[in-house]
Amino acid sequence: TKLQVSRPWLAPWGYVTPKMQLHATSYQFESPLANGATTASRVAPTFSLDSGLQFERDANYFGRSFTQTLEPRAFYVRTPFRDQSNLPNYDSGANSFNFATVFTENAFVGNDRISDSNLLTLGVTTRLIDPASGSESARFGVAQRLRFTDQNVTLPGGAPVADRLSDVLLGASVNWSPHWAFDSTVQFNPKTEQSVRSTIGARYNPGHYR
């Protein structure tokens, strides 16, 4: 069971969204666990605070006029440690490290593991918007996590997460013409100064014909 309540405060210049979540899980087993128990339960509260600002200015690049935004974002999450080492794992797995998951509360997908967290994710995005159509022509972003304490909840066989600074995510999306779109993401390790993973994609839309 997952219960949550949030209250967003929105303004033209930005937003603040505090959220409280309560994860409650109960198990019953036909065969006893290693400790002899036939039932197990876990209750884990989570507090998160998502906030962002938005600045705009007129810009001109390559002979085209745009509205350029600058959007810094800060996301804090706190989940106290709950020992889950004796609980089964039916459907939980590690979240991929990308722009879709870096601003989420749980390091795992599924319901069998709730990560203990005390971390702050910082990011900034800039977008180029066509003032006539409102469409987004380009987007560039960067994000990184700062962990204040180790993450001790892991998947079976995993080790605690002790790295206080995560890899840096760099992303770009360009839709310069109605027909072509390009996307790329780079996961960069600042300690080794090497790229851990990079992806690039392109889409072509020839348009509609009668």
mmCIF file of C-alpha atoms in Angstrom:
data_model
loop_
_atom_site.group_PDB
_atom_site.id
_atom_site.type_symbol
_atom_site.label_atom_id
_atom_site.label_comp_id
_atom_site.label_asym_id
_atom_site.label_seq_id
_atom_site.Cartn_x
_atom_site.Cartn_y
_atom_site.Cartn_z
ATOM 1 C CA THR A 1 0.000 0.000 0.000
ATOM 2 C CA LYS A 2 1.270 3.444 -0.894
ATOM 3 C CA LEU A 3 -0.305 6.617 0.451
ATOM 4 C CA GLN A 4 0.869 10.066 -0.516
ATOM 5 C CA VAL A 5 -0.090 13.688 -0.145
ATOM 6 C CA SER A 6 1.516 16.688 -1.811
ATOM 7 C CA ARG A 7 0.862 20.406 -2.038
ATOM 8 C CA PRO A 8 2.345 22.246 -5.034
ATOM 9 C CA TRP A 9 2.847 26.000 -4.904
ATOM 10 C CA LEU A 10 3.053 27.322 -8.456
ATOM 11 C CA ALA A 11 4.061 30.741 -9.746
ATOM 12 C CA PRO A 12 5.199 32.111 -13.123
ATOM 13 C CA TRP A 13 8.770 32.197 -11.799
ATOM 14 C CA GLY A 14 8.878 28.672 -10.358
ATOM 15 C CA TYR A 15 7.361 26.087 -8.044
ATOM 16 C CA VAL A 16 7.773 24.298 -4.692
ATOM 17 C CA THR A 17 6.194 20.887 -4.077
ATOM 18 C CA PRO A 18 6.534 19.145 -0.693
ATOM 19 C CA LYS A 19 5.327 15.537 -0.628
ATOM 20 C CA MET A 20 4.798 12.921 2.081
ATOM 21 C CA GLN A 21 4.568 9.225 1.227
ATOM 22 C CA LEU A 22 3.919 6.131 3.335
ATOM 23 C CA HIS A 23 4.879 2.709 1.984
ATOM 24 C CA ALA A 24 3.295 -0.195 3.894
ATOM 25 C CA THR A 25 3.857 -3.801 2.826
ATOM 26 C CA SER A 26 2.817 -7.060 4.485
ATOM 27 C CA TYR A 27 3.865 -10.616 3.537
ATOM 28 C CA GLN A 28 2.521 -14.052 4.456
ATOM 29 C CA PHE A 29 4.575 -17.137 3.616
ATOM 30 C CA GLU A 30 3.604 -20.784 3.276
ATOM 31 C CA SER A 31 7.192 -21.777 4.090
ATOM 32 C CA PRO A 32 8.943 -20.031 7.004
ATOM 33 C CA LEU A 33 11.803 -17.644 6.342
ATOM 34 C CA ALA A 34 15.345 -18.365 7.526
ATOM 35 C CA ASN A 35 14.506 -16.772 10.883
ATOM 36 C CA GLY A 36 11.398 -18.968 11.253
ATOM 37 C CA ALA A 37 8.878 -16.199 10.616
ATOM 38 C CA THR A 38 5.812 -16.840 8.482
ATOM 39 C CA THR A 39 4.836 -13.167 8.233
ATOM 40 C CA ALA A 40 6.774 -9.963 7.685
ATOM 41 C CA SER A 41 5.931 -6.304 7.263
ATOM 42 C CA ARG A 42 7.576 -2.990 6.509
ATOM 43 C CA VAL A 43 6.433 0.610 6.916
ATOM 44 C CA ALA A 44 8.638 3.343 5.454
ATOM 45 C CA PRO A 45 7.811 7.065 5.357
ATOM 46 C CA THR A 46 9.323 9.337 2.714
ATOM 47 C CA PHE A 47 9.522 13.112 2.597
ATOM 48 C CA SER A 48 10.546 14.920 -0.571
ATOM 49 C CA LEU A 49 10.770 18.551 -1.606
ATOM 50 C CA ASP A 50 10.895 19.439 -5.280
ATOM 51 C CA SER A 51 11.605 23.037 -6.287
ATOM 52 C CA GLY A 52 12.518 24.937 -9.407
ATOM 53 C CA LEU A 53 12.893 28.396 -10.887
ATOM 54 C CA GLN A 54 12.331 29.638 -14.422
ATOM 55 C CA PHE A 55 13.988 32.604 -16.097
ATOM 56 C CA GLU A 56 13.336 33.739 -19.665
ATOM 57 C CA ARG A 57 15.045 36.022 -22.126
ATOM 58 C CA ASP A 58 14.892 36.820 -25.830
ATOM 59 C CA ALA A 59 17.692 35.213 -27.836
ATOM 60 C CA ASN A 60 18.819 34.862 -31.435
ATOM 61 C CA TYR A 61 20.810 31.904 -32.769
ATOM 62 C CA PHE A 62 21.687 31.108 -36.377
ATOM 63 C CA GLY A 63 19.370 33.840 -37.620
ATOM 64 C CA ARG A 64 16.335 32.573 -35.658
ATOM 65 C CA SER A 65 14.599 34.262 -32.750
ATOM 66 C CA PHE A 66 13.823 32.268 -29.600
ATOM 67 C CA THR A 67 12.639 32.563 -26.054
ATOM 68 C CA GLN A 68 15.453 31.026 -24.024
ATOM 69 C CA THR A 69 14.767 29.641 -20.558
ATOM 70 C CA LEU A 70 17.066 28.853 -17.667
ATOM 71 C CA GLU A 71 15.486 26.373 -15.235
ATOM 72 C CA PRO A 72 17.484 25.360 -12.134
ATOM 73 C CA ARG A 73 15.952 22.558 -10.080
ATOM 74 C CA ALA A 74 16.614 21.137 -6.590
ATOM 75 C CA PHE A 75 15.093 17.887 -5.321
ATOM 76 C CA TYR A 76 15.587 16.648 -1.740
ATOM 77 C CA VAL A 77 14.398 13.263 -0.471
ATOM 78 C CA ARG A 78 14.588 11.713 3.005
ATOM 79 C CA THR A 79 13.586 8.123 3.753
ATOM 80 C CA PRO A 80 14.792 6.578 7.026
ATOM 81 C CA PHE A 81 16.464 3.166 6.998
ATOM 82 C CA ARG A 82 14.259 0.106 7.355
ATOM 83 C CA ASP A 83 15.959 -3.279 7.463
ATOM 84 C CA GLN A 84 14.552 -5.239 4.516
ATOM 85 C CA SER A 85 17.236 -7.913 4.248
ATOM 86 C CA ASN A 86 14.816 -10.653 5.382
ATOM 87 C CA LEU A 87 12.059 -9.632 2.979
ATOM 88 C CA PRO A 88 11.613 -11.445 -0.340
ATOM 89 C CA ASN A 89 12.186 -9.660 -3.605
ATOM 90 C CA TYR A 90 9.564 -10.504 -6.210
ATOM 91 C CA ASP A 91 9.468 -7.460 -8.457
ATOM 92 C CA SER A 92 12.061 -4.858 -7.415
ATOM 93 C CA GLY A 93 15.026 -3.877 -9.533
ATOM 94 C CA ALA A 94 17.456 -0.982 -9.693
ATOM 95 C CA ASN A 95 16.264 2.127 -11.492
ATOM 96 C CA SER A 96 18.306 3.149 -14.501
ATOM 97 C CA PHE A 97 20.273 6.327 -13.916
ATOM 98 C CA ASN A 98 18.790 8.840 -16.331
ATOM 99 C CA PHE A 99 16.863 12.104 -16.445
ATOM 100 C CA ALA A 100 13.555 10.270 -15.943
ATOM 101 C CA THR A 101 14.652 8.717 -12.615
ATOM 102 C CA VAL A 102 17.218 11.091 -11.119
ATOM 103 C CA PHE A 103 14.412 13.237 -9.667
ATOM 104 C CA THR A 104 12.474 10.336 -8.066
ATOM 105 C CA GLU A 105 12.228 9.232 -4.444
ATOM 106 C CA ASN A 106 13.033 5.519 -4.687
ATOM 107 C CA ALA A 107 16.228 4.035 -6.108
ATOM 108 C CA PHE A 108 14.274 0.885 -7.013
ATOM 109 C CA VAL A 109 11.371 0.063 -9.275
ATOM 110 C CA GLY A 110 8.773 -2.274 -7.774
ATOM 111 C CA ASN A 111 7.356 -2.609 -4.262
ATOM 112 C CA ASP A 112 9.678 -5.018 -2.456
ATOM 113 C CA ARG A 113 12.513 -2.571 -1.746
ATOM 114 C CA ILE A 114 12.248 1.037 -0.552
ATOM 115 C CA SER A 115 15.643 2.727 -0.521
ATOM 116 C CA ASP A 116 16.772 4.700 2.495
ATOM 117 C CA SER A 117 17.684 8.139 1.221
ATOM 118 C CA ASN A 118 19.144 11.386 2.433
ATOM 119 C CA LEU A 119 20.150 13.105 -0.766
ATOM 120 C CA LEU A 120 19.870 16.230 -2.859
ATOM 121 C CA THR A 121 19.663 16.236 -6.639
ATOM 122 C CA LEU A 122 20.638 19.446 -8.417
ATOM 123 C CA GLY A 123 20.038 20.141 -12.073
ATOM 124 C CA VAL A 124 19.646 22.906 -14.588
ATOM 125 C CA THR A 125 17.952 22.951 -17.978
ATOM 126 C CA THR A 126 17.918 25.539 -20.729
ATOM 127 C CA ARG A 127 15.385 25.443 -23.558
ATOM 128 C CA LEU A 128 14.975 27.292 -26.845
ATOM 129 C CA ILE A 129 11.312 27.909 -27.620
ATOM 130 C CA ASP A 130 9.900 29.211 -30.877
ATOM 131 C CA PRO A 131 7.925 32.323 -29.812
ATOM 132 C CA ALA A 132 5.514 32.007 -32.753
ATOM 133 C CA SER A 133 4.458 28.372 -32.320
ATOM 134 C CA GLY A 134 5.482 27.686 -28.720
ATOM 135 C CA SER A 135 7.289 24.533 -29.815
ATOM 136 C CA GLU A 136 10.577 23.499 -28.235
ATOM 137 C CA SER A 137 13.469 23.654 -30.676
ATOM 138 C CA ALA A 138 16.250 22.552 -28.318
ATOM 139 C CA ARG A 139 16.827 21.448 -24.749
ATOM 140 C CA PHE A 140 20.103 21.052 -22.841
ATOM 141 C CA GLY A 141 20.383 19.784 -19.282
ATOM 142 C CA VAL A 142 22.759 18.622 -16.558
ATOM 143 C CA ALA A 143 22.046 16.902 -13.215
ATOM 144 C CA GLN A 144 23.952 15.322 -10.331
ATOM 145 C CA ARG A 145 23.076 13.755 -6.955
ATOM 146 C CA LEU A 146 24.702 14.615 -3.639
ATOM 147 C CA ARG A 147 24.261 11.868 -1.038
ATOM 148 C CA PHE A 148 24.582 12.917 2.627
ATOM 149 C CA THR A 149 24.558 9.362 4.035
ATOM 150 C CA ASP A 150 25.182 5.895 2.624
ATOM 151 C CA GLN A 151 22.267 3.996 1.097
ATOM 152 C CA ASN A 152 22.093 0.740 3.073
ATOM 153 C CA VAL A 153 19.023 -0.869 1.505
ATOM 154 C CA THR A 154 20.150 -2.900 -1.498
ATOM 155 C CA LEU A 155 18.937 -5.683 -3.715
ATOM 156 C CA PRO A 156 19.909 -9.225 -2.605
ATOM 157 C CA GLY A 157 23.679 -9.570 -2.824
ATOM 158 C CA GLY A 158 24.240 -5.858 -3.320
ATOM 159 C CA ALA A 159 26.607 -3.609 -1.377
ATOM 160 C CA PRO A 160 25.677 -0.311 0.326
ATOM 161 C CA VAL A 161 25.935 2.755 -1.894
ATOM 162 C CA ALA A 162 28.684 4.905 -0.380
ATOM 163 C CA ASP A 163 29.522 7.297 -3.226
ATOM 164 C CA ARG A 164 28.495 10.737 -2.030
ATOM 165 C CA LEU A 165 28.630 12.297 -5.502
ATOM 166 C CA SER A 166 26.891 10.515 -8.359
ATOM 167 C CA ASP A 167 27.906 10.513 -11.982
ATOM 168 C CA VAL A 168 26.948 13.626 -13.926
ATOM 169 C CA LEU A 169 24.117 13.388 -16.427
ATOM 170 C CA LEU A 170 24.365 15.529 -19.558
ATOM 171 C CA GLY A 171 21.509 15.610 -22.035
ATOM 172 C CA ALA A 172 20.570 17.358 -25.239
ATOM 173 C CA SER A 173 17.498 17.284 -27.461
ATOM 174 C CA VAL A 174 17.326 19.218 -30.731
ATOM 175 C CA ASN A 175 14.244 19.642 -32.938
ATOM 176 C CA TRP A 176 15.604 22.271 -35.280
ATOM 177 C CA SER A 177 13.289 21.417 -38.174
ATOM 178 C CA PRO A 178 9.833 19.780 -38.322
ATOM 179 C CA HIS A 179 11.350 16.692 -39.959
ATOM 180 C CA TRP A 180 14.433 15.917 -37.851
ATOM 181 C CA ALA A 181 14.879 15.373 -34.104
ATOM 182 C CA PHE A 182 18.052 14.388 -32.237
ATOM 183 C CA ASP A 183 18.470 13.176 -28.642
ATOM 184 C CA SER A 184 21.615 12.344 -26.705
ATOM 185 C CA THR A 185 22.543 11.534 -23.101
ATOM 186 C CA VAL A 186 25.973 11.142 -21.519
ATOM 187 C CA GLN A 187 26.665 9.684 -18.061
ATOM 188 C CA PHE A 188 30.044 11.081 -17.004
ATOM 189 C CA ASN A 189 32.133 9.916 -14.039
ATOM 190 C CA PRO A 190 33.956 12.950 -12.587
ATOM 191 C CA LYS A 191 36.412 10.759 -10.626
ATOM 192 C CA THR A 192 37.738 8.872 -13.641
ATOM 193 C CA GLU A 193 36.922 11.724 -16.046
ATOM 194 C CA GLN A 194 35.426 9.161 -18.416
ATOM 195 C CA SER A 195 32.033 8.563 -19.953
ATOM 196 C CA VAL A 196 30.252 5.606 -18.325
ATOM 197 C CA ARG A 197 27.425 5.409 -20.836
ATOM 198 C CA SER A 198 26.227 7.481 -23.753
ATOM 199 C CA THR A 199 23.247 7.238 -26.058
ATOM 200 C CA ILE A 200 22.312 9.107 -29.207
ATOM 201 C CA GLY A 201 19.223 8.850 -31.333
ATOM 202 C CA ALA A 202 17.640 10.517 -34.339
ATOM 203 C CA ARG A 203 14.102 10.556 -35.691
ATOM 204 C CA TYR A 204 12.916 11.549 -39.132
ATOM 205 C CA ASN A 205 9.330 12.498 -39.881
ATOM 206 C CA PRO A 206 8.744 12.866 -43.624
ATOM 207 C CA GLY A 207 5.392 14.548 -43.070
ATOM 208 C CA HIS A 208 1.936 13.731 -44.376
ATOM 209 C CA TYR A 209 1.108 13.211 -48.003
ATOM 210 C CA ARG A 210 -2.216 13.034 -49.766
#
